[in-house]
Each structure stands twice: as structure tokens, then as C-alpha cells.
Coordinates of C-alpha atoms in Angstrom, one line a residue:
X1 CA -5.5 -9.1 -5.4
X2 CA -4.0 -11.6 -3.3
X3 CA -7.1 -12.9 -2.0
X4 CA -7.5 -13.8 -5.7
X5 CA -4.2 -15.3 -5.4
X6 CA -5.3 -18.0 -2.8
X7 CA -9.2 -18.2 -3.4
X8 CA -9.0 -18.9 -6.7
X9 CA -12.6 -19.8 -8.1
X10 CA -13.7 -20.8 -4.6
X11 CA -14.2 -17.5 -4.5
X12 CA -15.7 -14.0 -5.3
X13 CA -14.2 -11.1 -4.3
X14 CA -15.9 -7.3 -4.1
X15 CA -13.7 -4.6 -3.7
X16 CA -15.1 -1.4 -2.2
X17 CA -12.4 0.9 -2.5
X18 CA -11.0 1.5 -5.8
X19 CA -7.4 1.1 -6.2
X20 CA -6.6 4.6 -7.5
X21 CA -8.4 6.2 -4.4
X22 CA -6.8 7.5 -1.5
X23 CA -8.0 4.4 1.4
X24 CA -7.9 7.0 4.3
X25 CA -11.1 8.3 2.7
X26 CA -13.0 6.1 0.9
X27 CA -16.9 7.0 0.1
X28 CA -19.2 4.6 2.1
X29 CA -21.9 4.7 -0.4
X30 CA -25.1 3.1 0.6
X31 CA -24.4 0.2 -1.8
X32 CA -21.5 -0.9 0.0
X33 CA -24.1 -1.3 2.8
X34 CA -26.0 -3.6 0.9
X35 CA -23.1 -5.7 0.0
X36 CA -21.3 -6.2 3.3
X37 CA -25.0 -7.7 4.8
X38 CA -24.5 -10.2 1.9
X39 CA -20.6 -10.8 2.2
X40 CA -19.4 -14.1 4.3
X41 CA -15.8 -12.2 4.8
X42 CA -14.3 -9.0 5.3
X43 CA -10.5 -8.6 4.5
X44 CA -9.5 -5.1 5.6
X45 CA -6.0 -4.1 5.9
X46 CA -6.3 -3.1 9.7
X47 CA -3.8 -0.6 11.4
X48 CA -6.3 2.0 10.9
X49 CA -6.3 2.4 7.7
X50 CA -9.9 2.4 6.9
X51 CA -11.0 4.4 10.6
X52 CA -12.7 7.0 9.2
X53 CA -15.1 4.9 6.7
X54 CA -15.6 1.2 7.2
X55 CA -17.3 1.5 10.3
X56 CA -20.5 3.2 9.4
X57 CA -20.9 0.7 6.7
X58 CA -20.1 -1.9 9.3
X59 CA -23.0 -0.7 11.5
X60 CA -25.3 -0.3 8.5
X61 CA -24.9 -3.8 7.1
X62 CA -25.5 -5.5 10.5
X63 CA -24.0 -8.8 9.4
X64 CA -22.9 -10.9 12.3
X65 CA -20.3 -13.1 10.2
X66 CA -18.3 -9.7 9.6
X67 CA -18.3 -8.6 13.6
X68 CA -15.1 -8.0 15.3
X69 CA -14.0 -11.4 16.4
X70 CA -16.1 -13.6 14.5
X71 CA -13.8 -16.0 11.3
X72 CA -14.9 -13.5 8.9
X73 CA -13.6 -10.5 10.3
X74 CA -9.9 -10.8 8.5
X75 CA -7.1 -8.5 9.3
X76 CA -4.4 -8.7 6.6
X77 CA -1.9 -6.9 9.4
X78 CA -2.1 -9.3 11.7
X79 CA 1.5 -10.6 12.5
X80 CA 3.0 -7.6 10.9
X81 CA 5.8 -5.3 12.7
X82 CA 4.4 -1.7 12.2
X83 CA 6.6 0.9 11.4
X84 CA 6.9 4.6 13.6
X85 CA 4.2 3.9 15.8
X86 CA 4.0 7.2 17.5
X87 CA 5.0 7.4 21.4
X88 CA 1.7 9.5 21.8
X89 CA -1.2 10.8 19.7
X90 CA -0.8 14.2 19.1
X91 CA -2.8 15.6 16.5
X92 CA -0.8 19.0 15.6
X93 CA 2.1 16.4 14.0
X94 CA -0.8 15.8 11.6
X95 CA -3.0 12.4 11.1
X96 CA -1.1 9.8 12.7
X97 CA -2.0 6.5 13.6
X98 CA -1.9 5.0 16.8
X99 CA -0.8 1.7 15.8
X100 CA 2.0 3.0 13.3
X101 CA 2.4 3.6 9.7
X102 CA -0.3 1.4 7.9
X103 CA 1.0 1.0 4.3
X104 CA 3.0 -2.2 4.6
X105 CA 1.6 -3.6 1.7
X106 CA 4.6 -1.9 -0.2
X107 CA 6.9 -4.6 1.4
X108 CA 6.9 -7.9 -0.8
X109 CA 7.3 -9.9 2.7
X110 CA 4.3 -8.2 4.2
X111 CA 2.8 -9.6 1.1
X112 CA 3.7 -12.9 1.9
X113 CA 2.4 -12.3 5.6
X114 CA -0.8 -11.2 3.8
X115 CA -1.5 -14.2 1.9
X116 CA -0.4 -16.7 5.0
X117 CA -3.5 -14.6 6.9
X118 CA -6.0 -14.8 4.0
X119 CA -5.4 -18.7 3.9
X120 CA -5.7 -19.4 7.2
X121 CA -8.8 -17.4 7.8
X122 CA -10.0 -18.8 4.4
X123 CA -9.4 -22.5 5.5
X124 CA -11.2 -22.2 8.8
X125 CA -14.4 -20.4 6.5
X126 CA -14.2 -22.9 3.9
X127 CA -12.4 -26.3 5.7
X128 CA -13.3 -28.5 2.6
X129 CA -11.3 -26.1 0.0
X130 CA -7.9 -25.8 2.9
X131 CA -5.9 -28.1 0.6
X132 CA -6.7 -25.7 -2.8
X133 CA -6.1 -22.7 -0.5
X134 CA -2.4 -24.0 1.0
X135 CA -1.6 -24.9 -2.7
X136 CA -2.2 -21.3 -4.0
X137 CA -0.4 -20.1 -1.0
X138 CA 2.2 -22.1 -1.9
X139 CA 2.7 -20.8 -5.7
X140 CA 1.8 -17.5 -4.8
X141 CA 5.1 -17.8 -2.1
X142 CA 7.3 -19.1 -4.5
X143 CA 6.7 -16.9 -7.7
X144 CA 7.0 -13.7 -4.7
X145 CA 10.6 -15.4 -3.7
X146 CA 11.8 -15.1 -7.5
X147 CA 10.7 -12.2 -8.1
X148 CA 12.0 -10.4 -4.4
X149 CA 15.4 -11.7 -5.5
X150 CA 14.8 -10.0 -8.9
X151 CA 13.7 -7.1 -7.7
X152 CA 16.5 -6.8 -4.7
X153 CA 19.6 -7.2 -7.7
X154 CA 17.2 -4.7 -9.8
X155 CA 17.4 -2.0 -6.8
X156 CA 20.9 -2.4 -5.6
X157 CA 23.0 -0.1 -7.0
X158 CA 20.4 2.1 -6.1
X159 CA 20.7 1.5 -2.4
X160 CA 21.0 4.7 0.0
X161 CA 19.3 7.2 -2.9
X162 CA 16.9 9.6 -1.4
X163 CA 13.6 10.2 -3.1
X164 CA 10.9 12.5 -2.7
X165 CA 7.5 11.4 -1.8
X166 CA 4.1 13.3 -1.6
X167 CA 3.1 11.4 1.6
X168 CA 4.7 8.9 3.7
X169 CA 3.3 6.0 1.8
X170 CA 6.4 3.9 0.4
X171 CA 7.6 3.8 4.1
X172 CA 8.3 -0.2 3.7
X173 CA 9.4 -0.2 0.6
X174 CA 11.7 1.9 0.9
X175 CA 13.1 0.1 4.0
X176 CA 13.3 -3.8 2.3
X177 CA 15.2 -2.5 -0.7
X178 CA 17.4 0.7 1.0
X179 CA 16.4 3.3 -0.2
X180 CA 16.0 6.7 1.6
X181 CA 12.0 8.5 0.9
X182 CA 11.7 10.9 4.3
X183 CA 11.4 14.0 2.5
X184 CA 7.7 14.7 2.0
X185 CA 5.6 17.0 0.1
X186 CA 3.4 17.5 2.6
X187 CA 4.7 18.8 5.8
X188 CA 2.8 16.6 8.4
X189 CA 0.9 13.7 7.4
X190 CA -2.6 14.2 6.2
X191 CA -2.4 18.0 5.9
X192 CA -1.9 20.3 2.7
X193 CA 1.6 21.2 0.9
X194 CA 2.2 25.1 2.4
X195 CA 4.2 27.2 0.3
X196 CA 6.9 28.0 2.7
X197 CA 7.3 23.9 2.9
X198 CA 7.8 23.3 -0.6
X199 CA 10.1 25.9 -0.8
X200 CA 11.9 24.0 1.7
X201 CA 11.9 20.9 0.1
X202 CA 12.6 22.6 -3.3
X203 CA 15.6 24.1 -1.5
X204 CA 16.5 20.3 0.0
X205 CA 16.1 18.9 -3.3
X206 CA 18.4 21.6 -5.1
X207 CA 21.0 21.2 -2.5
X208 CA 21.4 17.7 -2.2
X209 CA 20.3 16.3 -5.7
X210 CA 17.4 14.6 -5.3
X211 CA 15.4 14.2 -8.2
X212 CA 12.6 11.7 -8.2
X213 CA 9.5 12.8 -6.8
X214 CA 7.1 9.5 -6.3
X215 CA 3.1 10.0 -6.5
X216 CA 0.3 8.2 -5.8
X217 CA -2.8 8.6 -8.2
X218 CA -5.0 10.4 -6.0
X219 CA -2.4 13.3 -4.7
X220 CA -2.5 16.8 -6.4
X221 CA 0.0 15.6 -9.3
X222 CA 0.9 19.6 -10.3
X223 CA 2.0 20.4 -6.9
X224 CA 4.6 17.7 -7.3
X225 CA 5.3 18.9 -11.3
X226 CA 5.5 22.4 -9.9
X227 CA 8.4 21.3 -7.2
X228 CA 10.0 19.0 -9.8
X229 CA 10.2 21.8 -12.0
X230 CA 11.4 24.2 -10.0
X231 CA 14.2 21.3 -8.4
X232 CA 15.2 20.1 -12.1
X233 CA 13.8 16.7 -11.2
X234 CA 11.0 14.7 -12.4
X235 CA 7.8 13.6 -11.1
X236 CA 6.7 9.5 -11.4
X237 CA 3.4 7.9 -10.9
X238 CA 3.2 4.5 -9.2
X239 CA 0.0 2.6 -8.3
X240 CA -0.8 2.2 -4.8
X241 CA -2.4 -0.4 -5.0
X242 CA -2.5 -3.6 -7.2
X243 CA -4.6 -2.6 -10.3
X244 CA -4.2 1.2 -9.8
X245 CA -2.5 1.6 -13.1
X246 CA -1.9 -0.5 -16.4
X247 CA -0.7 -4.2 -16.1
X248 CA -0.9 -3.9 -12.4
X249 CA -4.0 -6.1 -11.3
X250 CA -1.7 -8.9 -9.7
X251 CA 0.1 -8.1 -6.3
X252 CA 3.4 -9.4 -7.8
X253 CA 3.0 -7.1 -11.0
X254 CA 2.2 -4.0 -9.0
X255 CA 5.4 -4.3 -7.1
X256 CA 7.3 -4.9 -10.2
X257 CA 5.9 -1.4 -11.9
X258 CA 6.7 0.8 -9.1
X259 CA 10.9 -1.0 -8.9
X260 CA 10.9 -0.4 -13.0
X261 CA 9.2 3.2 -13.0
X262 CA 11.6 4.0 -10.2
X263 CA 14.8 2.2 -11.5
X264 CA 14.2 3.7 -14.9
X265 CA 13.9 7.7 -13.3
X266 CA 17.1 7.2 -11.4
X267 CA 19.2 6.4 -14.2
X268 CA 17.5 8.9 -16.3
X269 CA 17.9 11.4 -13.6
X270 CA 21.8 10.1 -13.4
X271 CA 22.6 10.5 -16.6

């Protein structure tokens, strides 16, 4: 989406992983193969994120413009504080990764990070186009300002409210706007809600009030409607990634969705 933003129709962008599936395990089908050999750039968010399937494909598609190194290998984290990156890889606290958390996309100023990487590495691919590239950079920067100062008003009263998540994805969003999400569905990252967990955090949940469970498309959405239920809270659906859901296909519109779905279940949830 935001390589859209600054590309504009110098352009064409191929997206292998859908936005409504989970990115820790994506399936390299042998297409992808075929379009990585033919692809002068590969964004990838980096931090991990895409271990356990990109490489395969990488090796498959033998495409020296995409190699580690080489100006079209682009990694949207570069430049990018990482959250809880863990002192030491220990696999029984569940799939961590070793450069910390990698959803940081959820932060409107990792956004902005984002698109500063994709221009540069655009403008050294394309030197001719650098001027087009800055330019859309440049909108794409100020329409993100507006809206962050929008969205910062929009979530303020809200400031210091906990919220249930399935997994620790909202990590950074919940940091730039205050919020509290460190109570989990699942009880390590990357493993399976237990029943004695939920009944933990159904027990949390009860005791302290928390009633907004948050869910990405591709988690197990009646888990989350069974906790809700049994908490007296409700369960809301956000997009992880820009075009996951309706009226979401631009960076800046996916943002917006998930403060308005939230904003509008706390206040229903307040009432």
C-alpha cells in the first residue's frame, strides 16, 4: 500500500501475501517462484517476519537483483526501534523473534519510516523518477501528519484503557496512542489458547472490566466470541493489514478503521 503511495504509475506492485492472512505463514506457492525471477524489487517487512516462507521462494526464483545486499533487496524496518526484543531465544516462551516484535506497521510513524525506505531504495532503482518519488513521499507525509493528529485527539480520552488482544500484534499501536493491550488470548506467542488460560483471562477481564477483545482476520474468531461472552465484553475485527477489510486498501485508511472500530467499542462498552 505504501509502495503505491510513492511509486505511483512508475510502478507495478505484486503482493504475495494476502492481507487477511496471517504473514508468519504465508503459502510459498510455486507461482510466487515464478514471479520473484521476474520482479526488479523485493519490499519485505524484515524483523523476521516472513522467516519461515520467503526464503524458499528466494532460493527458487534465483534472481540476483533480489539477493541480500543488492538495491532491490528493500527492508521496510530498516531504521526502526524494535520493540521487546528478547534478551535470549528461548523457545518454551513461545515463537519469538530475535530481533523483537515485528508488527510496527501498526505505528503511523513507522509508516512514515516505511515510506522514507521505499523512496530511497526506489530512487537509487529508478534515478530518473527520484523527483516523482520524493514528491509522493512528500504528500503521503503530510496527509499521515493530519491524520496522526486526528487520530491522537480521536484516542485520547481513551488513554491508559486495557484491551484484549488474540496475539501480540497491536504492540505499537498501542504504544503511540496509550493504550494498554498485554493481555493475550493466547498464552505465549504463536501457540494455541488452553482452556485453563482463557479462563484466566476471562477471570482478568471480569475482574478488572475489560471489555474489548481485538482480532485479526485469520485468528480463531469464536475463541475470542466464546471469552467475550463469557466476560460480558465484545469481540472487534480490525484488518491487519491495509486492504484486509472494506475501505481499507490505503495505509492511511487502514489505520483510521482500526482507531474508529476501537473508539466506537469503548464507548459502547462504557455506556
Amino acid at each position: 500500500a505504501i509502495a503505491r503511495e510513492i511509486g505511483g504509475d512508475r510502478v507495478e506492485i505484486v503482493t504475495l501475501a494476502r492481507p487477511t492472512e496471517d504473514p508468519h505463514f504465508v503459502e510459498a506457492k510455486p507461482s510466487f517462484i515464478v514471479k520473484m525471477n521476474r520482479a526488479d524489487a523485493l519490499l519485505e517487512g524484515g524483523a523476521e517476519l516472513e522467516i519461515g516462507w520467503l526464503g524458499p521462494l528466494l532460493s527458487g526464483a534465483r534472481n540476483p537483483k533480489l539477493a541480500e545486499g543488492s538495491p532491490g533487496r528493500i527492508s521496510c524496518s530498516r531504521g526502526i526501534a524494535l520493540l521487546e526484543a528478547p534478551s535470549s531465544l528461548d523457545r518454551s516462551q513461545g515463537d519469538l523473534h530475535a530481533h523483537g516484535n515485528p508488527h510496527y506497521s501498526s505505528d503511523p510513524l513507522n509508516g512514515r519510516t516505511i515510506a522514507r525506505n521505499v523512496t530511497d531504495a526506489f530512487s537509487r532503482l529508478e534515478p530518473a523518477s527520484a523527483a516523482h518519488f520524493q514528491a509522493n513521499l512528500k504528500r503521503f507525509e503530510e496527509r499521515l501528519q493530519a491524520r496522526l493528529a486526528e487520530w491522537e485527539q480521536t484516542l485520547k480520552p481513551w488513554q491508559g484503557r486495557h484491551i484484549v488482544t488474540y496475539h501480540n500484534y497491536w504492540l505499537y499501536f498501542a504504544s503511540r496512542f496509550g493504550l494498554k493491550m498485554d493481555v493475550f488470548l493466547e498464552p505465549k506467542p504463536g501457540l494455541p489458547p488452553s482452556a485453563s488460560h482463557l479462563t484466566q483471562v476471562v477471570g482478568r477481564m471480569k475482574t478488572e472490566g475489560l471489555k474489548v477483545i481485538l482480532v485479526q482476520p485469520y485468528v480463531n474468531r469464536k475463541t475470542a466470541e466464546t471469552v467475550a461472552g463469557l466476560a460480558g465484553g465484545v469481540v472487534v475485527d480490525a484488518a491487519a493489514f491495509p486492504g484486509g477489510s472494506q475501505a481499507t486498501e490505503s495505509y492511511l485508511d487502514w489505520i483510521g478503521s482500526v482507531v474508529q472500530a476501537l473508539v466506537k467499542a469503548l464507548a459502547d462498552t462504557s455506556r
